[in-house]
XYZ file of C-alpha atoms in Angstrom:
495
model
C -33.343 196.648 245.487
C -34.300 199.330 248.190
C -33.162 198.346 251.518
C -36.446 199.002 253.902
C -35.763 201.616 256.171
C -35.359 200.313 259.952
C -38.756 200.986 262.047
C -38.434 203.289 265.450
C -38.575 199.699 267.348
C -35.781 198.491 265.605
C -33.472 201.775 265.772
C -34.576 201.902 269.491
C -34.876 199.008 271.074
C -37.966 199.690 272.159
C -41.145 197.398 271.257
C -43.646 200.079 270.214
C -47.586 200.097 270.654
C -48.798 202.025 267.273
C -51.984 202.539 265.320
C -53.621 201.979 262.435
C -54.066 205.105 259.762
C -57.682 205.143 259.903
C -58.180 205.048 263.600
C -55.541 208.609 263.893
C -58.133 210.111 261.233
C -61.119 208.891 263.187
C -59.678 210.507 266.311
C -58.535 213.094 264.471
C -62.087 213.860 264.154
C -62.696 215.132 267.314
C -61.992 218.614 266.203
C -65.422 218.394 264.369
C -66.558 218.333 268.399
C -64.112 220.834 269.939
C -63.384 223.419 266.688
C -66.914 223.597 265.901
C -67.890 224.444 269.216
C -65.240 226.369 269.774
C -66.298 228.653 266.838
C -69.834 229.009 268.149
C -68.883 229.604 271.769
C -66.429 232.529 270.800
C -69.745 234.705 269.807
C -70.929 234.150 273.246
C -70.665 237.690 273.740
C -73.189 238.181 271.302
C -75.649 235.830 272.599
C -75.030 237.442 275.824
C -75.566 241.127 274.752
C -78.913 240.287 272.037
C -80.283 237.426 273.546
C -79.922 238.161 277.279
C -79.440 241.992 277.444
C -75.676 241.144 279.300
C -73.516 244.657 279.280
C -70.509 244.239 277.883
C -68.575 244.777 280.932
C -70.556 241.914 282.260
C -69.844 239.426 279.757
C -66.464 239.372 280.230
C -66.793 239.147 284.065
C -69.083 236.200 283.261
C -67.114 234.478 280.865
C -63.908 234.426 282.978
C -65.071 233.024 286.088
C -67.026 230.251 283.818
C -63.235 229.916 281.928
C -62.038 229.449 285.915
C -64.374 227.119 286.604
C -63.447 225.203 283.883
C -60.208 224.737 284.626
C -61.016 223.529 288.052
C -63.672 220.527 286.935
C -60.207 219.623 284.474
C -58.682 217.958 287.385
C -61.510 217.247 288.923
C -62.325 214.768 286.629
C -59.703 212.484 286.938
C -61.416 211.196 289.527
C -64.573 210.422 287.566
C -62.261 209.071 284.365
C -60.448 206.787 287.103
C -63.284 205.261 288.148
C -65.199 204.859 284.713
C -65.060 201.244 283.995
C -67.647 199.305 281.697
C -68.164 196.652 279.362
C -68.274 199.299 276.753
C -65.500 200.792 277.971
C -64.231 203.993 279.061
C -62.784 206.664 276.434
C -66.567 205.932 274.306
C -68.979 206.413 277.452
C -67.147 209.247 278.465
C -67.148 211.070 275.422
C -71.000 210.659 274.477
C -71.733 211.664 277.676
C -69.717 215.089 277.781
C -70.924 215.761 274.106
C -74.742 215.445 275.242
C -73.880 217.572 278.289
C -72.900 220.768 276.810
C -74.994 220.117 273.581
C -78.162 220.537 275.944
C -76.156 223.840 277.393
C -75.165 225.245 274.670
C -78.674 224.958 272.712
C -80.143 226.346 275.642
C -77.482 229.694 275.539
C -78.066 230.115 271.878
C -81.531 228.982 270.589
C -83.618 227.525 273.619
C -83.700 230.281 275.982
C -82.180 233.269 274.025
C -84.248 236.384 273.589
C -86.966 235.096 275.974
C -86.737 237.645 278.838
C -84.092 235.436 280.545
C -81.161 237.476 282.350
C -77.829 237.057 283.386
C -78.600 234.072 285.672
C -80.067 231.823 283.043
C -77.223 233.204 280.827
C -74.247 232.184 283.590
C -75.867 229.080 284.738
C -76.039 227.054 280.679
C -72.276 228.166 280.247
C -71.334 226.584 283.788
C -73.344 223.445 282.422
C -71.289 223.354 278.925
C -68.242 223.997 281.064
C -68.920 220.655 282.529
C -69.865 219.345 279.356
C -66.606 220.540 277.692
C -64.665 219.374 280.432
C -65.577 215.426 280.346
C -65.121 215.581 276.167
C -62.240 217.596 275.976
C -60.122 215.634 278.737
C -61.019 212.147 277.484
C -59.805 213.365 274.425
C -56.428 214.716 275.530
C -55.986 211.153 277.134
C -56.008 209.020 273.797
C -53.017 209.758 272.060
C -50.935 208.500 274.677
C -52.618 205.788 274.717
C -53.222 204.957 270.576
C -48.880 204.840 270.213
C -46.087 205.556 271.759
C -44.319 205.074 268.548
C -41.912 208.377 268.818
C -42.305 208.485 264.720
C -46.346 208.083 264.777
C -46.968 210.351 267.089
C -46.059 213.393 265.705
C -48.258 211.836 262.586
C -50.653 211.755 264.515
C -50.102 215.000 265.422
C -50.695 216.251 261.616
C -53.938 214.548 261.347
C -55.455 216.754 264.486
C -53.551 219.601 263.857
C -54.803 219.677 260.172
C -58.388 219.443 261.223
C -57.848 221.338 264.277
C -57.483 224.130 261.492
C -60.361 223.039 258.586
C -62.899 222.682 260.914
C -63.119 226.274 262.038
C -62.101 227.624 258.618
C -64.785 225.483 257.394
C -67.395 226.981 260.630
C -66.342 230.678 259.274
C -66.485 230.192 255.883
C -70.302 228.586 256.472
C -71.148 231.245 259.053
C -69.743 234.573 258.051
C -70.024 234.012 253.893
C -72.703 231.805 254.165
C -75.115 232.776 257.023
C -74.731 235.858 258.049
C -75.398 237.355 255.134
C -79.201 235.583 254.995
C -79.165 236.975 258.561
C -79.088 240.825 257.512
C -75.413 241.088 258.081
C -75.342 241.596 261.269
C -74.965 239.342 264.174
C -79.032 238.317 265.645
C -80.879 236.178 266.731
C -82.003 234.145 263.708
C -77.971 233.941 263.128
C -77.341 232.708 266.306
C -80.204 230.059 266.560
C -78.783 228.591 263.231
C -75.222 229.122 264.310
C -76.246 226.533 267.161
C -77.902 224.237 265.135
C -75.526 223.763 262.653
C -72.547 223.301 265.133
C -74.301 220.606 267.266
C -75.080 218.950 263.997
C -71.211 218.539 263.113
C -70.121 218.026 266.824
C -72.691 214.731 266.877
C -70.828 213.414 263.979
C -67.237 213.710 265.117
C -68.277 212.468 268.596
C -69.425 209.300 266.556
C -66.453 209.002 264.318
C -64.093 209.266 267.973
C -66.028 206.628 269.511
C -65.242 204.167 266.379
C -61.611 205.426 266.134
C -60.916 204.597 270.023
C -62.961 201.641 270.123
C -59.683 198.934 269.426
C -57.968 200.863 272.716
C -60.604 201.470 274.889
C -59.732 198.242 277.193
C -59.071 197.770 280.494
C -55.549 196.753 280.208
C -54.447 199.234 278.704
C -54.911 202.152 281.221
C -52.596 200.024 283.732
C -49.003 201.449 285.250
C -46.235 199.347 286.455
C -47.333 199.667 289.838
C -49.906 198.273 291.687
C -53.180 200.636 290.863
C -54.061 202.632 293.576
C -57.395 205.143 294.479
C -56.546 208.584 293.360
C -56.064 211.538 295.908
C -55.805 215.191 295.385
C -52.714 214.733 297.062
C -51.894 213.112 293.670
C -52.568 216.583 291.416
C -50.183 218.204 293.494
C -47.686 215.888 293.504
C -47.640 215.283 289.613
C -47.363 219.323 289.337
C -44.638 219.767 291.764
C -42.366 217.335 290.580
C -43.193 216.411 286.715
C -40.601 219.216 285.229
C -41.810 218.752 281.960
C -45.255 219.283 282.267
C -44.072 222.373 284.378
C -42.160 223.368 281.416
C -45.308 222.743 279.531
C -47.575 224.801 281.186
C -45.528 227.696 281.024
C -45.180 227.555 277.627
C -48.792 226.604 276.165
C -50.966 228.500 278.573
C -49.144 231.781 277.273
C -49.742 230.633 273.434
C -53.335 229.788 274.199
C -54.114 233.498 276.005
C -52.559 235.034 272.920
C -54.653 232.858 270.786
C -58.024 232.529 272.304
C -57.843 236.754 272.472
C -57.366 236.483 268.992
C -59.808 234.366 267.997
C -62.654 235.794 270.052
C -65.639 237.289 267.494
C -64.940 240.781 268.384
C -61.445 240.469 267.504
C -61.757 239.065 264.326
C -64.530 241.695 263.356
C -61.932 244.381 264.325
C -59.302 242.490 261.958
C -61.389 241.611 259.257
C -64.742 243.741 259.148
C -63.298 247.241 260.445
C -59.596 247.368 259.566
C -59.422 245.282 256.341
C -63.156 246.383 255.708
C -64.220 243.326 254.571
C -65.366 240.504 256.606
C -66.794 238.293 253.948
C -63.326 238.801 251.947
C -61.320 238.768 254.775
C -62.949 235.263 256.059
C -61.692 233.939 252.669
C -58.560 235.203 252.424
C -57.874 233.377 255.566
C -59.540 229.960 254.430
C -57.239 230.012 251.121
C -53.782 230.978 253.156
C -54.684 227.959 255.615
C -55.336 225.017 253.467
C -52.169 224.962 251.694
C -50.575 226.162 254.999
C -51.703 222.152 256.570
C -48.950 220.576 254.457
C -46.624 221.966 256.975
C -47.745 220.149 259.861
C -46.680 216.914 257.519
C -43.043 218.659 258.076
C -43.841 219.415 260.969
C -44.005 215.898 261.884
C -41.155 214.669 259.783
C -38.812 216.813 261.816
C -40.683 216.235 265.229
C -40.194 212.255 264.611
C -36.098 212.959 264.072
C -36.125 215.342 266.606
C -38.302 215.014 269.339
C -41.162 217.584 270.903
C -39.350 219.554 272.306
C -36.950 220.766 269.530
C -40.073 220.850 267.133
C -41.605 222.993 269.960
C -38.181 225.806 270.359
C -37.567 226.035 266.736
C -40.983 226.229 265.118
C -41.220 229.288 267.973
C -38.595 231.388 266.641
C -40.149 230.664 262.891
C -43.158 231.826 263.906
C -42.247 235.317 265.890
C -39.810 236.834 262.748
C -43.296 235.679 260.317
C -45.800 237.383 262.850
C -43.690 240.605 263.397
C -42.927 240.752 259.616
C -46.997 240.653 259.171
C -47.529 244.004 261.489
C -45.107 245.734 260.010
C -46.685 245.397 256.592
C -50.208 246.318 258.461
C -47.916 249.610 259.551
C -47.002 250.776 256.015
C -49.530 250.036 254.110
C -53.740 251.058 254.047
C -54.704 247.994 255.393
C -57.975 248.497 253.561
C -56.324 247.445 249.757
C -56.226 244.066 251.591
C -59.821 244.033 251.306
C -59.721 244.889 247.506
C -59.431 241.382 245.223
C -56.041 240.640 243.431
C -54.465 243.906 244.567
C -50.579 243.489 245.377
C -51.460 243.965 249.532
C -53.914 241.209 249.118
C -51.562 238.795 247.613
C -48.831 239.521 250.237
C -51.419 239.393 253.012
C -51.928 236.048 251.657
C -48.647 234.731 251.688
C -47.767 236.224 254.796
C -50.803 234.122 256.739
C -49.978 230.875 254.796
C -46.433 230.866 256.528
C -47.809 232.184 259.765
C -50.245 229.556 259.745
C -48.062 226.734 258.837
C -45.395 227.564 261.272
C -48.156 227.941 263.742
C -49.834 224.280 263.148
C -45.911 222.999 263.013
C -45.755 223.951 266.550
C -49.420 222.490 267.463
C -47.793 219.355 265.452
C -45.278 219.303 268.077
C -47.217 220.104 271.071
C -49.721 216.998 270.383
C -46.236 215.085 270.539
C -45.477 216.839 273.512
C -48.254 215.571 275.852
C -48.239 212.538 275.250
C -44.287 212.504 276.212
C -45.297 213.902 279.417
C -47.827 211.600 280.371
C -45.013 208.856 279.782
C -42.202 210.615 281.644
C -45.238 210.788 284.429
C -45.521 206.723 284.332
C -41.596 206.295 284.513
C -41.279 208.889 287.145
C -44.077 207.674 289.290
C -45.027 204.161 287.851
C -48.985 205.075 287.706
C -51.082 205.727 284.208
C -52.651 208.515 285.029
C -53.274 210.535 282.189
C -56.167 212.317 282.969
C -54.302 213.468 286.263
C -51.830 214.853 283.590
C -53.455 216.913 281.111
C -56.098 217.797 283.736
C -52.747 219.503 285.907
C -52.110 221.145 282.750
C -55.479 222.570 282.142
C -56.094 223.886 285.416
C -53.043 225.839 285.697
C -53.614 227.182 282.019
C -57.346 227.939 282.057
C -56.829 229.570 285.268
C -54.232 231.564 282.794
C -56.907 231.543 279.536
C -59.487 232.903 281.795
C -58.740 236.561 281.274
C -59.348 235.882 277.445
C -62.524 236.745 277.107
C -62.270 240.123 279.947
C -58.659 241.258 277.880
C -60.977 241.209 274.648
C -64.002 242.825 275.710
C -62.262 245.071 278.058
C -59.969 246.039 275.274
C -63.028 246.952 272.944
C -64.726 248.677 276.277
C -61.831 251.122 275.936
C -62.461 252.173 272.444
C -66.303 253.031 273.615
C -67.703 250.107 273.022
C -69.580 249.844 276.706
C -73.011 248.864 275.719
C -72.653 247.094 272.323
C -70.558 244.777 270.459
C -68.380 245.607 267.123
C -70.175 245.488 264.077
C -68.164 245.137 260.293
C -69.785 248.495 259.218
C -67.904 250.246 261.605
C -65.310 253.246 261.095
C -61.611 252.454 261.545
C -60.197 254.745 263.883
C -56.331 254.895 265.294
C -57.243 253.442 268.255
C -59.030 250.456 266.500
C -56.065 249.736 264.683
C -53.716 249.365 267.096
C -55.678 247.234 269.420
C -56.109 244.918 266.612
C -52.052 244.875 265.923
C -51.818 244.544 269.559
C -54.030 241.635 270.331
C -53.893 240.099 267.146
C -50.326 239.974 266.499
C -48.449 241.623 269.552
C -49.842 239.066 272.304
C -48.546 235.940 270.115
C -45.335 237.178 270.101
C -44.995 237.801 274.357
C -46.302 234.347 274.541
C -43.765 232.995 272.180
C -40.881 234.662 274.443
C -42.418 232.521 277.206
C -42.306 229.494 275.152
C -38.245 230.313 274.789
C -37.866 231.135 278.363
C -39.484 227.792 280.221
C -38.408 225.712 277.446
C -34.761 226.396 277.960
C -34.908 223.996 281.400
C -37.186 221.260 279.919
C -35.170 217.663 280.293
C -37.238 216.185 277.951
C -35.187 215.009 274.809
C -35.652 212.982 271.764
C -33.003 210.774 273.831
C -34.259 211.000 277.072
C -37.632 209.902 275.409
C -36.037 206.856 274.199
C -34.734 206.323 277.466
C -38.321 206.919 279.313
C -39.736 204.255 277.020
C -37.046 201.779 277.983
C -37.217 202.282 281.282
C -41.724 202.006 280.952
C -40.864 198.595 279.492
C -38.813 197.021 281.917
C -40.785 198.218 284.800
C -43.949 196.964 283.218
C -41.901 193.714 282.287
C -40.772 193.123 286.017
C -44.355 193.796 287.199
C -45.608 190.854 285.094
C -43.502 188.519 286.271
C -44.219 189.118 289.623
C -47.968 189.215 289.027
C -47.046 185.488 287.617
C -44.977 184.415 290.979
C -47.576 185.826 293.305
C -49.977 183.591 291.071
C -47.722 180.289 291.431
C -47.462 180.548 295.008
């Protein structure tokens, strides 16, 4: 007979809280709220330039003060997550409400008020109100893995199960929208693609804000958002204090805010008509070549979490770096040497190795997002040991300031970029000429800007104290503390 492997309790010594399979998928499901949205959101531009008559200049003013903005309501609502307390709970009322907030916004941007004679007023005041919107959802949801398990093998699963539809979800949003709709739409970003862009996304974010709600609903209790000290009122005081002294999340910071920049310039609408429409010359093609090197690219993040469960975060976080910088730079030099344009061209030899080349790029990529899910919640731990107060809002809301104040200059590096190629008064378009210059601002912000923040990763990882061991250690520590504070609660009762 097998002998049943020991659980992480057992090997430990710790007594861990952990959840059941369904509930990870069901929270796992909130990237049908932020993916979606984030897909429509990135053509903001567009709505901007057709349905408001925005310059492009303007837009990207406009869309990094909103992105700064955003990053101060993160903290900010701490406060308002501190204080939420009802008989339905917390995480649930929280989460409905941020999902009807920029739903209203964002309908407004694309559908309600577009191409109406509104200017850049009506235009900047809806994205401030789905900035506040996107706040209250995203933060709740940065709070719950931390508190589903603290299980050092189950998190990183859980981990997989966002990472993996982190990724479908706005494969799934391209494939629908750029082979689907736009071609109905003429082929060409308008307004009758945008107004059904809208619809469609606030269609799927509805459903994963339901499906979130169901998956939290076990957790979403009073007693479990407690510390080992007595609970206090929060101060700003407190956001400062948590950022000056928590050296992971320092660590952290440093090292996902320059991953996200990279990314988010990437993933902006212009960018990926540069990539895909102008220098591969085929954005329908292009759109699924990328969908069929993801999907089997997901069953990484299951190894992903293997190794981050043996591990720990931060390891998972170092060495899945290094993986994917030799894969990214290996991918520009084949842009260099060959025309990128037989890319474009089905079953040709540079399609094929484009292919393979974005399936390991992709799955060392969600490996690392594997690990940085595990990451967070380890830092809102080492924050309870260190300071004996839950406050996990205060702790991804730290992070999120400092890195959308970082983020911010996404959107102005990628229209400012395409501002420089002559592109002053209108957006990209697929049926455009590839030029020199185009081609080398796509290798640069496509590929190059990945690979600086990756060197950053390196860098403020190197002085980051938190260890699968140390972990184990954090937990120990959490337990006794919380242990100690029980009984006391039970003398002060006696007496």
């Amino acid at each position: 007979m097998f002998k049943k492997k020991p659980t992480a309790s057992e090997v430990d010594g710790v007594q861990y809280r952990r959840a059941k399979t369904w509930q990870i998928i069901c929270y796992a499901c909130n990237a049908l709220v932020g993916m979606s949205v984030y897909s429509l959101i990135g053509m903001a531009s567009y709505s901007a330039s057709i349905g408001y008559g925005i310059t492009t200049a303007a837009v990207g003013i406009i869309l990094t003060c909103t992105r700064i903005l955003d990053g101060i309501t993160d903290p900010l609502l701490a406060f308002v997550y501190d204080r939420v307390n009802t008989k339905f709970g917390k995480l649930r009322i929280l989460l409905i409400a941020g999902y009807l907030i920029e739903a209203l916004a964002l309908y407004g941007m694309f559908t309600g008020f577009s191409s109406k004679g509104m200017g850049l007023v009506a235009f900047t005041l809806l994205y401030v109100v789905y900035v506040i919107g996107y706040t209250v959802t995203n933060m709740t949801a940065q709070t719950i893995p931390a508190i589903m398990t603290n299980d050092p093998r189950q998190r990183p699963t859980l981990g997989v199960w966002t990472t993996a539809f982190n990724y479908l979800v706005p494969m799934v949003m391209s494939m629908v929208l750029n082979v689907v709709l736009l071609p109905k739409c003429g082929g060409t970003y308008n307004q009758a693609f945008l107004t059904a862009a809208c619809n469609i996304t606030l269609i799927v974010a509805a459903i994963g804000t339901l499906l979130v709600c169901l998956g939290v609903s076990a957790f979403d209790k009073p007693e479990n958002f407690v510390g080992t000290k007595k609970a206090e009122p929060l101060k700003m005081a407190d956001i400062v204090e948590v950022l000056k002294h928590n050296k992971p999340l320092q660590c952290y910071i440093a090292s996902n805010a320059s991953d996200k920049l990279a990314q988010q310039v990437g993933s902006q609408a212009i960018i990926n008509t540069i990539l895909g429409g102008i220098i591969i010359g085929n954005i329908g093609l292009g759109t699924i070549l990328t969908v069929i090197s993801m999907v089997p690219s997901i069953f990484f993040a299951a190894f992903g979490a293997k190794y981050v469960g043996k591990h720990g975060s931060k390891k998972g976080i170092v060495n899945f770096t290094c993986i994917s910088m030799v894969i990214t730079a290996v991918m520009v030099v084949f842009f260099i040497v060959i025309d990128p344009k037989q890319i474009g061209v089905m079953g040709s030899p540079a399609m094929i190795i484009y292919v393979i080349l974005s399936l390991l790029q992709n799955g060392s990529n969600m490996c690392i997002t594997t690990s940085n899910t595990s990451y967070m919640a380890d830092a809102i731990d080492f924050e309870l040991d260190r300071s004996g107060r839950y406050i996990p809002a205060v702790v991804s809301g730290t992070y999120s300031l400092v890195d959308k104040l970082i983020t911010s200059f996404a959107a102005v590096i990628a229209t400012g970029a395409v501002a420089l190629l002559g592109y002053t008064a209108t957006m990209p378009q697929p049926t455009d000429p590839c030029t020199p210059a185009i081609f080398w601002m796509g290798m640069v912000l496509k590929f190059g800007l990945p690979i600086i923040g990756w060197i950053i990763t390196l860098i403020a990882m190197r002085s980051c104290p938190l260890t699968k061991e140390e972990m184990v250690n954090v937990q120990k520590r959490i337990a006794e503390k919380k242990a100690a504070a029980q009984s006391e609660f039970y003398k002060e009762q006696l007496q």
